[in-house]
XYZ file of C-alpha atoms in Angstrom:
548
model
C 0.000 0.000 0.000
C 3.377 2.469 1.112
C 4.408 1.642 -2.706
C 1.007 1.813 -4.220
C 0.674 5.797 -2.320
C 4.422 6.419 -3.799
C 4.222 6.120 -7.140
C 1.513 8.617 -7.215
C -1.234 6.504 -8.796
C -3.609 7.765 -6.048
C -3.881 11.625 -7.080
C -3.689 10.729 -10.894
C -7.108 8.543 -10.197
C -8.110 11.446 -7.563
C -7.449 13.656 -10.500
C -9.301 11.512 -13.330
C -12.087 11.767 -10.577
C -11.914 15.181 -10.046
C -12.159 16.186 -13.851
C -15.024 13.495 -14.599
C -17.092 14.729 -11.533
C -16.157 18.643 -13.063
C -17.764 17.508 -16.359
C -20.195 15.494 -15.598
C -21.545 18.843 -13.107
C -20.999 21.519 -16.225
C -22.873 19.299 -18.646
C -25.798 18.705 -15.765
C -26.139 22.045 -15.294
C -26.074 23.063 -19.221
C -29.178 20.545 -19.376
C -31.128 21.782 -16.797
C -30.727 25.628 -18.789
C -31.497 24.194 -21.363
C -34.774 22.153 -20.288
C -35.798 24.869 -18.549
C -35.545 27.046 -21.664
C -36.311 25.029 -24.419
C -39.165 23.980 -23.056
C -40.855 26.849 -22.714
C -41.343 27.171 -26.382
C -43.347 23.925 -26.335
C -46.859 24.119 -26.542
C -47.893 23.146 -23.044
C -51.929 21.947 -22.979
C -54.195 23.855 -21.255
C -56.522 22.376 -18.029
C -59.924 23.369 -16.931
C -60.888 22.839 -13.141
C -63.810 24.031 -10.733
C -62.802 25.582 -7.586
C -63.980 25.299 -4.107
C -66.876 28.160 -5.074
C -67.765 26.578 -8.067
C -65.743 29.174 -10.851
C -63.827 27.932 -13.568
C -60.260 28.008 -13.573
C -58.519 27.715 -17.385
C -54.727 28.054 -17.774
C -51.327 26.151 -17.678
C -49.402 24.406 -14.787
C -46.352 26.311 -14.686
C -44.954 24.454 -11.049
C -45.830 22.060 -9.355
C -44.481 21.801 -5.810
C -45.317 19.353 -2.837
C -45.931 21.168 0.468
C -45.794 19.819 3.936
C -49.467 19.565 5.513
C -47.705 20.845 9.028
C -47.104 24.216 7.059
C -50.053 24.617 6.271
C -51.624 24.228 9.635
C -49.540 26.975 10.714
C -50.814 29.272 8.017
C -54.929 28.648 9.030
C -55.800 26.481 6.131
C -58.445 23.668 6.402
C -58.042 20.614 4.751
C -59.316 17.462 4.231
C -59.374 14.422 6.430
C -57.439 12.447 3.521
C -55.601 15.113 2.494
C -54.077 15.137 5.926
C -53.598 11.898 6.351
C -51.301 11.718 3.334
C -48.444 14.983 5.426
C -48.291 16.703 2.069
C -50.278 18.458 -0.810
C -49.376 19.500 -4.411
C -49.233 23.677 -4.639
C -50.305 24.931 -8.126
C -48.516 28.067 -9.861
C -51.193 28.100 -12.779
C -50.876 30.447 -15.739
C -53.986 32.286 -16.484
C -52.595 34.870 -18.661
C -55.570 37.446 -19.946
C -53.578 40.415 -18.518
C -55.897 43.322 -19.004
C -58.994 41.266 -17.535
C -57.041 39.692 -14.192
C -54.578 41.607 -11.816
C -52.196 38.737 -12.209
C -50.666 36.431 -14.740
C -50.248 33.374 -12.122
C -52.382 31.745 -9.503
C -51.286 29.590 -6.675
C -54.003 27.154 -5.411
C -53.946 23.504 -3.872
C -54.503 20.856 -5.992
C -56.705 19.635 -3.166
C -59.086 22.732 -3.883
C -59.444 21.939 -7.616
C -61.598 19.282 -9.119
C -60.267 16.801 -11.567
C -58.343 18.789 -14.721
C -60.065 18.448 -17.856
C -58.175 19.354 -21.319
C -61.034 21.334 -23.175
C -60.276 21.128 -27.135
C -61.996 24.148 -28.412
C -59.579 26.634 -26.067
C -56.414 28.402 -27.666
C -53.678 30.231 -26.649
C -53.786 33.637 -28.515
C -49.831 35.222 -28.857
C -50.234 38.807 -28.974
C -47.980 41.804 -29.787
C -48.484 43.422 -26.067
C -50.319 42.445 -23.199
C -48.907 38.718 -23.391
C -50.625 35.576 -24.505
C -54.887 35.265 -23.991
C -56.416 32.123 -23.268
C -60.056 31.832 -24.036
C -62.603 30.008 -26.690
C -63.050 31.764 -30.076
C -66.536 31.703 -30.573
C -66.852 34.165 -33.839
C -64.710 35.720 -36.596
C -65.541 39.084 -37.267
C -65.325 40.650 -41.064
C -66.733 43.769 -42.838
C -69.734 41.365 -44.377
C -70.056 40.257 -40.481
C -69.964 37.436 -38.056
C -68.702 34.142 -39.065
C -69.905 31.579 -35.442
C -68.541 28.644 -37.563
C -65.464 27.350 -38.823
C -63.888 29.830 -36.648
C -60.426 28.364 -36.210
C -60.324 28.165 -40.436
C -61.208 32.010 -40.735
C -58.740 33.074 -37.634
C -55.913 31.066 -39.132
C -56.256 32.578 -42.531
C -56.716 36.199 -41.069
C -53.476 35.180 -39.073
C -52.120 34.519 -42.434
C -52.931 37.702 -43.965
C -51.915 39.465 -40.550
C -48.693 38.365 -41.326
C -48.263 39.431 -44.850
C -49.900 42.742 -44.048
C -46.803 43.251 -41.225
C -44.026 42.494 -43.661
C -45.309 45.036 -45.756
C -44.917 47.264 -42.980
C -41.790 46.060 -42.330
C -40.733 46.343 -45.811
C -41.771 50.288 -45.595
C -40.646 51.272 -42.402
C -36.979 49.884 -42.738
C -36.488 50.215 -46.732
C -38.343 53.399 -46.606
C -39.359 55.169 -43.949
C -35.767 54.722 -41.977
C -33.684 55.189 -45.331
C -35.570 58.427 -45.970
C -35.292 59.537 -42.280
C -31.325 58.648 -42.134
C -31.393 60.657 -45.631
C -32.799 63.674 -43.860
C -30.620 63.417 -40.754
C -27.432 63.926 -42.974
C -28.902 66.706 -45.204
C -29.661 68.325 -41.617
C -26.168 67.708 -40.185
C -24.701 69.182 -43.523
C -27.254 72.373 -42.837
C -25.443 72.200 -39.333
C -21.727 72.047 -40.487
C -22.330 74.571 -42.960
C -23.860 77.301 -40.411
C -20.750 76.319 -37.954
C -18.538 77.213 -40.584
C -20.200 80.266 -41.841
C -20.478 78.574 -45.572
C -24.181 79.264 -45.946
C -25.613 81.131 -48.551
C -28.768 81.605 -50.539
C -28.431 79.344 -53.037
C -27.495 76.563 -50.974
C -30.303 77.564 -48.561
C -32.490 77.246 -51.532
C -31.442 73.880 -52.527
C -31.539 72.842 -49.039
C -34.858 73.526 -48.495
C -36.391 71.916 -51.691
C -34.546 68.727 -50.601
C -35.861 68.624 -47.002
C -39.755 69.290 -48.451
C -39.229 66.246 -50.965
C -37.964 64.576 -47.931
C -40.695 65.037 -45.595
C -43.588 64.548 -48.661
C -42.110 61.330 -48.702
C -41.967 60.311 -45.302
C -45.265 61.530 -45.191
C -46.333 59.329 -48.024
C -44.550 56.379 -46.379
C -47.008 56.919 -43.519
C -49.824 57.359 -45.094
C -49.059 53.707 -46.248
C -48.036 53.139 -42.955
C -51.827 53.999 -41.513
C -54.054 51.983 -44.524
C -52.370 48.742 -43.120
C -52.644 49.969 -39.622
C -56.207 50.143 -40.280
C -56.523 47.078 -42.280
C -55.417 44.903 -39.266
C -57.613 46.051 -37.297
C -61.119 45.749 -39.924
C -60.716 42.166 -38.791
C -61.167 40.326 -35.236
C -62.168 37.615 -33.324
C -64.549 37.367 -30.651
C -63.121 34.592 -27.689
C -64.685 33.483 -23.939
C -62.682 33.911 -21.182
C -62.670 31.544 -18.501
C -65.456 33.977 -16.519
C -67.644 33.332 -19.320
C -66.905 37.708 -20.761
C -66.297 38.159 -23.987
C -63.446 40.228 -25.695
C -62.739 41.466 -29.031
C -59.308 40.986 -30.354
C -58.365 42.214 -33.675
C -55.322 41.187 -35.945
C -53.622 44.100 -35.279
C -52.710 42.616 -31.992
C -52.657 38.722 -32.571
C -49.394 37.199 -33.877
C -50.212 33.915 -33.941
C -52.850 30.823 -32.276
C -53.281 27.507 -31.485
C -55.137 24.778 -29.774
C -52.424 22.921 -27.516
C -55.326 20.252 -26.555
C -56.082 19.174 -30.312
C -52.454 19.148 -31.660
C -50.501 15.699 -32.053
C -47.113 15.264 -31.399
C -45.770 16.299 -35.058
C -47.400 19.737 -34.961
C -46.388 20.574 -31.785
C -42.383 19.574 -32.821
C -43.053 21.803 -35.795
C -45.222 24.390 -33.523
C -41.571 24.292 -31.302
C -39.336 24.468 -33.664
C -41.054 27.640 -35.539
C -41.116 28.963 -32.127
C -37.676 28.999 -31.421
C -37.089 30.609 -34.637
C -38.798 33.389 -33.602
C -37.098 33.100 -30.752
C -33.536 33.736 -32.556
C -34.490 35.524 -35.608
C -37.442 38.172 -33.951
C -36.679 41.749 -32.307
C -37.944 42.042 -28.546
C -41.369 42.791 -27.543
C -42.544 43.712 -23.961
C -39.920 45.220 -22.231
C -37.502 42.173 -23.242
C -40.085 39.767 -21.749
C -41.258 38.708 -24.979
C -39.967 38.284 -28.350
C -36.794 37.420 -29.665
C -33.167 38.216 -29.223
C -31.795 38.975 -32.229
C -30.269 42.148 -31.809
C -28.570 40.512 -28.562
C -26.639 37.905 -30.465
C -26.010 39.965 -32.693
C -24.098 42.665 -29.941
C -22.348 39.921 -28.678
C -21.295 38.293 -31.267
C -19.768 41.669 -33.141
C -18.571 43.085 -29.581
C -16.193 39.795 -29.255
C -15.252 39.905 -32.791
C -14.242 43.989 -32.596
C -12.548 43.315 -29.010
C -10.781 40.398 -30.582
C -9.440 42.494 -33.551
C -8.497 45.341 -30.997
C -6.949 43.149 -28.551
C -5.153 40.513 -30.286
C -2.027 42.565 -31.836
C -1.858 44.808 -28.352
C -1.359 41.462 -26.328
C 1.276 39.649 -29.445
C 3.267 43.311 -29.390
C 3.360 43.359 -25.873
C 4.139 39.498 -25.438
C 6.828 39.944 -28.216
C 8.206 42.948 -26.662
C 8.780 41.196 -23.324
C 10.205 38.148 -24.616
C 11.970 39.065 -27.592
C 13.383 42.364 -27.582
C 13.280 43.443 -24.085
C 16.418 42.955 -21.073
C 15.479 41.493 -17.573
C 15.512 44.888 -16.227
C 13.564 47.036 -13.645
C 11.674 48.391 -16.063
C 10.574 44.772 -17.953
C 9.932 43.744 -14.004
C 7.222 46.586 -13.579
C 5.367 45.883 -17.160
C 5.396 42.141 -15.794
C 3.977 43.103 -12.480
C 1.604 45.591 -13.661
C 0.595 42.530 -16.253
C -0.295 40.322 -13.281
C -2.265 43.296 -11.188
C -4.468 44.017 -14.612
C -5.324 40.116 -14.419
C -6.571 40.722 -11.162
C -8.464 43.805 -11.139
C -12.282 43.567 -10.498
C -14.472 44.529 -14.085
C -16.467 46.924 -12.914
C -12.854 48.756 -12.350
C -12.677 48.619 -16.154
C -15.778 49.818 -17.093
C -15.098 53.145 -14.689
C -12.205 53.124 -16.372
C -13.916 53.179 -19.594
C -16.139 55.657 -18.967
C -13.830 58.259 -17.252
C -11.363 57.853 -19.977
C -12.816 56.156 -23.342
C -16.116 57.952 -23.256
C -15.750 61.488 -21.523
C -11.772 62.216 -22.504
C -11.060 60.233 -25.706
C -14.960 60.325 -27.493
C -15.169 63.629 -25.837
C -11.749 64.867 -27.535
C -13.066 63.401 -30.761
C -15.945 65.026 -30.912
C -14.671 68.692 -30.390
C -11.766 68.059 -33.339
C -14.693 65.983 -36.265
C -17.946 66.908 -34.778
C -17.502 70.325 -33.545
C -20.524 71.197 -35.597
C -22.918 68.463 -33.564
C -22.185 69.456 -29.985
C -23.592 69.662 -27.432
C -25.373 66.584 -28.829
C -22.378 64.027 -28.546
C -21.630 61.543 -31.318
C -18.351 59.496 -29.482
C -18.532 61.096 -26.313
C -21.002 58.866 -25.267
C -21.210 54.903 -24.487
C -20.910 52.844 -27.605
C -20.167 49.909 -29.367
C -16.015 51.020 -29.800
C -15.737 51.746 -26.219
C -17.335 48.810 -25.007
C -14.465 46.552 -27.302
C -11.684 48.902 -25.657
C -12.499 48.087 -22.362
C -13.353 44.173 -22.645
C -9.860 44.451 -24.612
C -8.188 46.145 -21.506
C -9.845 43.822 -19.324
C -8.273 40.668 -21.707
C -5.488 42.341 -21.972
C -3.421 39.767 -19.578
C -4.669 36.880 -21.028
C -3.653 37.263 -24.575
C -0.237 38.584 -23.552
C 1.017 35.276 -20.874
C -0.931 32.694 -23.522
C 1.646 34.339 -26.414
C 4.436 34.649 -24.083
C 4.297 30.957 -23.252
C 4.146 30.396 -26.622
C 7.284 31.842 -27.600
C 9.008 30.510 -24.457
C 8.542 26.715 -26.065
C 10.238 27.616 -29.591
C 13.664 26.560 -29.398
C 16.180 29.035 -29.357
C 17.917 26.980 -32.186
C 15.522 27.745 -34.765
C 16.027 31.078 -34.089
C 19.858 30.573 -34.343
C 19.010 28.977 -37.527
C 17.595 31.637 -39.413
C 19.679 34.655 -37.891
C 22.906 31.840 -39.356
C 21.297 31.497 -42.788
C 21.341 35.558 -43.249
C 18.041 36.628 -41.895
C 17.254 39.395 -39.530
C 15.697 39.221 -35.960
C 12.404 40.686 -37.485
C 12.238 38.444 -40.439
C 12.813 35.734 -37.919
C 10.144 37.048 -35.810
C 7.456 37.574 -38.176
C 8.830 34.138 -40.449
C 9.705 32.048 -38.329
C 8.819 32.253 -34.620
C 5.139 33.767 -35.023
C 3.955 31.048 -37.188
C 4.984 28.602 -34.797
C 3.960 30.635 -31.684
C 0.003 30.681 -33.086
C -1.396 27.772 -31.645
C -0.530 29.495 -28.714
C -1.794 32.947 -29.844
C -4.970 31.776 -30.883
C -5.336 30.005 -27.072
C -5.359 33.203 -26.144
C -8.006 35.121 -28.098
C -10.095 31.264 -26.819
C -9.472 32.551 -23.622
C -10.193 36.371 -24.106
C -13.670 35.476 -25.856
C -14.442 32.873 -23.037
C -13.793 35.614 -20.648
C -15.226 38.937 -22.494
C -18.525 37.258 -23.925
C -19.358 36.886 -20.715
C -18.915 40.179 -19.151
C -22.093 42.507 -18.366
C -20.841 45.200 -15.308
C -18.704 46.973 -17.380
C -20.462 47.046 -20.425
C -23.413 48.877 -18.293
C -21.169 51.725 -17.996
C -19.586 51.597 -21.317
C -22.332 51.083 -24.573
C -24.799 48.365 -23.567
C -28.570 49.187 -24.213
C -31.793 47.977 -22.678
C -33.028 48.246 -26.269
C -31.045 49.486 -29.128
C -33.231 50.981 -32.209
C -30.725 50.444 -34.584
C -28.104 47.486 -35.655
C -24.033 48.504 -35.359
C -24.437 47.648 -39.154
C -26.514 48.537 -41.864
C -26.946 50.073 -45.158
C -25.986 53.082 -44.695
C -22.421 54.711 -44.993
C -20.301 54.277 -43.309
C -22.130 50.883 -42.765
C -20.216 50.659 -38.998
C -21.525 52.162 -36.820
C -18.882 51.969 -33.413
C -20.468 55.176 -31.975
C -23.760 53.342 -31.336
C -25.378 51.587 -28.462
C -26.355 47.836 -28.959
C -28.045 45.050 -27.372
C -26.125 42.100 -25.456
C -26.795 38.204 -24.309
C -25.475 39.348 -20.804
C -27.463 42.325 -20.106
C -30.462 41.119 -21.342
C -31.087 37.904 -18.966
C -29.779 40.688 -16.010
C -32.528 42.728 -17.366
C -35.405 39.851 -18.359
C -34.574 38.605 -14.795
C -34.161 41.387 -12.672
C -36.035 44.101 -14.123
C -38.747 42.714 -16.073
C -42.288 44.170 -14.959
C -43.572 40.612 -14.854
C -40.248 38.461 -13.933
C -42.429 34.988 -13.102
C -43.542 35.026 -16.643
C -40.107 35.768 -18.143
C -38.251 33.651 -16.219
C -38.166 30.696 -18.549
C -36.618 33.430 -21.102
C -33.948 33.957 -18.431
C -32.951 30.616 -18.757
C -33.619 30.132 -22.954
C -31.341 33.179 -23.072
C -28.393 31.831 -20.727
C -28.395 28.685 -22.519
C -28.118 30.474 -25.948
C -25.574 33.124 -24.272
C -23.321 29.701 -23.310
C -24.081 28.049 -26.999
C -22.730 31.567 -28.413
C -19.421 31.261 -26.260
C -18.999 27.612 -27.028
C -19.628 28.257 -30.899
C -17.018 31.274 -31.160
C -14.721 28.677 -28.731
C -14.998 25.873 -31.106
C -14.018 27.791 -34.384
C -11.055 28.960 -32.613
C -9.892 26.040 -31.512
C -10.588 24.669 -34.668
C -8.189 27.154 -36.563
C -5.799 26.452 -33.723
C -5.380 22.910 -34.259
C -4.994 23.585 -38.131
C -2.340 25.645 -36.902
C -0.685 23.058 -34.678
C -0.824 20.544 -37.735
C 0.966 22.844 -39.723
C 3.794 23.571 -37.034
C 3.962 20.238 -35.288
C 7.197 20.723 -34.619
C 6.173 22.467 -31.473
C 5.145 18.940 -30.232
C 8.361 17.145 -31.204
C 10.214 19.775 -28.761
């Protein structure tokens, strides 16, 4: 046993143990986010019960939870004789939606209260644009010509239909037109602006100036007249549903997005129902205050943040690691930049994002602005949070990382090589950029894996720095200079702080919370895996590293 303890076979299997009981707790928990999430796009049946006082109760079992009888004693409930006999009783969280007609989305009740659950077929869940989803029986479609009392799912899913169609029209108009047109008269505006700060106006430009801006506005104008005939077309159309108090309510297509009848679909449609669902889910702008919709524009924040950081950061940390390794002497002065290395590894983020603020936004964007947009203050154009400030601070805050992953790096090239090439006639730069770089980027590139892992994931000083509870416009679009660093944007992070923390209704968003974390952790494993994919291309390419 002495021997067997000696040779050290004991911590590797404590080790092996350690790691498997690490994964096996990582994936666990990446399952329950994403159970928790995914699921909340499926199409969950509705129930029908009768209460203690004889009203009807329609909605959805959100939880389910199993409460001690001796708990409720203490809280002066009465139960029954079996109920107590049995020391516990399911507690229902039920989702009765119908915002506008009860004070509250969720009821809590004991199952012991509630007769048996029946699944009525004729009920839907109606997804609207505000005010969250409606549960109730649609008794009627309602037309110009009049009621229609049957075939009422038929008519509502082919005014859904042409709902739809009518909203990517307006889509079509306010993006393509209306915006293009508004971003048109913005810059003829600023031009107006620079022109008067320069004292370069005259009559004839003044002239020209204001025939553009009238054929401007006569067209934004006409773009919302368009805008207001659809308007009014979704809303010629309705249909008349039963709540669960047995009060009716009109609901036109202006607000419905889409409906279905959880009770009557079979397992196929409600995989397809799920599936379209979480293509909203990743493809559709936020409704609701976050607490509804999709989360496009988040991915898309993130996703460009870590890609600008990455660009920013990547040749600061190889200069810096080259510097140290390469060219500088073991001096006092190499000592500090190592120490203050080490500190910046270990600085809190919020640090950074004050940082950010005092020095990106209000000194640098504020500089900026008084040399190129003189003409716009005191509106500021970089002197406020943004995109490119945001990227120089997670780049600060990475910083560390990228420069000891490249350092190590060029600590495992043999000094020989570079013998080698300085013998055969070549410089200490050409060797450098020839010869040690290529075979230091496996080790580069482990880096920028590590500075995405850690800056993807980053929200406190982003809230300081450019982050947006909502962001009306993409970093990128159509017009020039089709970047657009200066602007505020949308992120993974922030939003499940946001959904989760600040959401008027959190109990209904919650399962967003957890949809978005488990996308948030998908993003940061995707950008992951196509870096370590271009790293081991790399280390193919340079195996040489390996046979040192």
């Amino acid at each position: 046993m002495t021997d067997w303890i000696k040779s050290g076979r004991p911590w590797i299997w404590l080790t092996g143990g350690a790691v498997s009981i690490s994964l096996v707790a990582v994936l666990g928990l990446l399952l329950l986010i994403g159970w928790k999430g995914l699921a909340y796009f499926w199409p969950a049946p509705l129930y029908e019960w009768q209460n203690m006082n004889g009203k009807r109760i329609v909605g959805i079992v959100y939880q389910k939870d199993a409460i001690p009888v001796e708990h409720l004693f203490e809280a002066d409930s009465d139960l029954p004789d079996e109920v107590q006999e049995q020391g516990e009783v399911d507690r229902l969280n039920i989702k009765i939606a119908n915002r506008e007609r009860y004070p509250l989305d969720f009821i809590t009740v004991l199952q012991s209260e509630l007769s048996t659950p029946v699944q009525p077929e004729e009920w839907a869940v109606i997804e609207r644009v505000r005010g969250g989803d409606f549960f109730g029986k649609p008794v009627a479609y309602e037309t110009e010509s009049g009621l229609y009392h049957s075939d009422v799912a038929m008519h509502l899913r082919h005014g859904i239909d042409f709902a739809t169609t009518i909203r990517d029209e307006i889509d079509r108009i306010s993006e393509s037109e209306i915006r293009q047109q508004g971003w048109e008269l913005s810059q003829l505006l600023m031009e107006k602006q620079k022109r008067e700060y320069n004292h370069q106006l005259n009559d004839a430009y003044l002239d020209t100036f204001f025939r553009k801006k009238t054929a401007l506005n006569e067209l934004i104008a006409e773009s919302e007249a368009k805008l207001d005939v659809l308007r009014e077309r979704l809303q010629t159309e309705a249909v008349i549903v039963e709540d669960m108090t047995g009060g009716k309510t009109r609901l036109s297509l202006g607000v419905i997005l889409d409906a279905w009848y959880p009770n009557n679909m079979s397992f196929s449609q409600k995989l397809f129902h799920w599936a379209g669902k979480v293509k909203q889910f990743l493809t559709d702008d936020p409704r609701e205050a976050n607490s509804e919709g999709g989360v496009f524009p988040a991915i898309f924040g993130t996703v460009f943040l870590v890609m600008v950081m990455s660009v920013i950061v990547m040749p600061l940390g190889v200069v810096a690691a080259v510097y140290l390794h390469e060219y500088a002497k073991n001096g006092a002065f190499t000592r500090l930049i190592r120490i203050a290395v080490i500190n910046l590894a270990g600085v809190p983020s919020i640090v950074y994002g004050v940082f950010g603020l005092g020095f990106f936004v209000y000194t640098l964007g504020g500089t900026i602005d008084e040399l190129f947009y003189s003409e716009r203050l005191p509106t500021p154009t970089f002197g406020t949070p943004g995109l490119l400030w945001s990227a120089l601070t997670l780049a600060l805050l990475t910083l560390p990382v990228v420069i000891v992953a490249t350092e190590e790096g060029l600590s495992r090239i043999p000094n020989s090589v570079r013998h080698g090439s300085m013998a055969l006639g070549a410089t200490q730069f050409e060797t450098l950029w020839r010869i040690v770089l290529p075979m230091a980027s496996p080790a580069i590139i482990t880096g920028m894996i590590l500075a995405v892992a850690r800056a993807a994931g980053e929200v406190a000083p982003l809230m300081l720095v450019g982050v947006a509870k909502l962001a009306p416009s993409l970093p990128v679009d159509g017009n020039y200079p089709y970047v657009h660093l200066e602007r505020k944007f949308m992120h993974l992070g922030y939003h499940i702080y946001d959904i989760g923390f600040q959401s008027p209704n959190i109990e209904a968003a919650r399962p967003l919370v957890y949809a978005t974390s488990f996308l948030l952790v998908t993003v940061i494993v995707g950008l992951n895996l196509t870096a370590i994919k271009i790293r081991n291309n790399l280390r193919e390419k340079y195996r040489i590293l390996e046979q040192e």
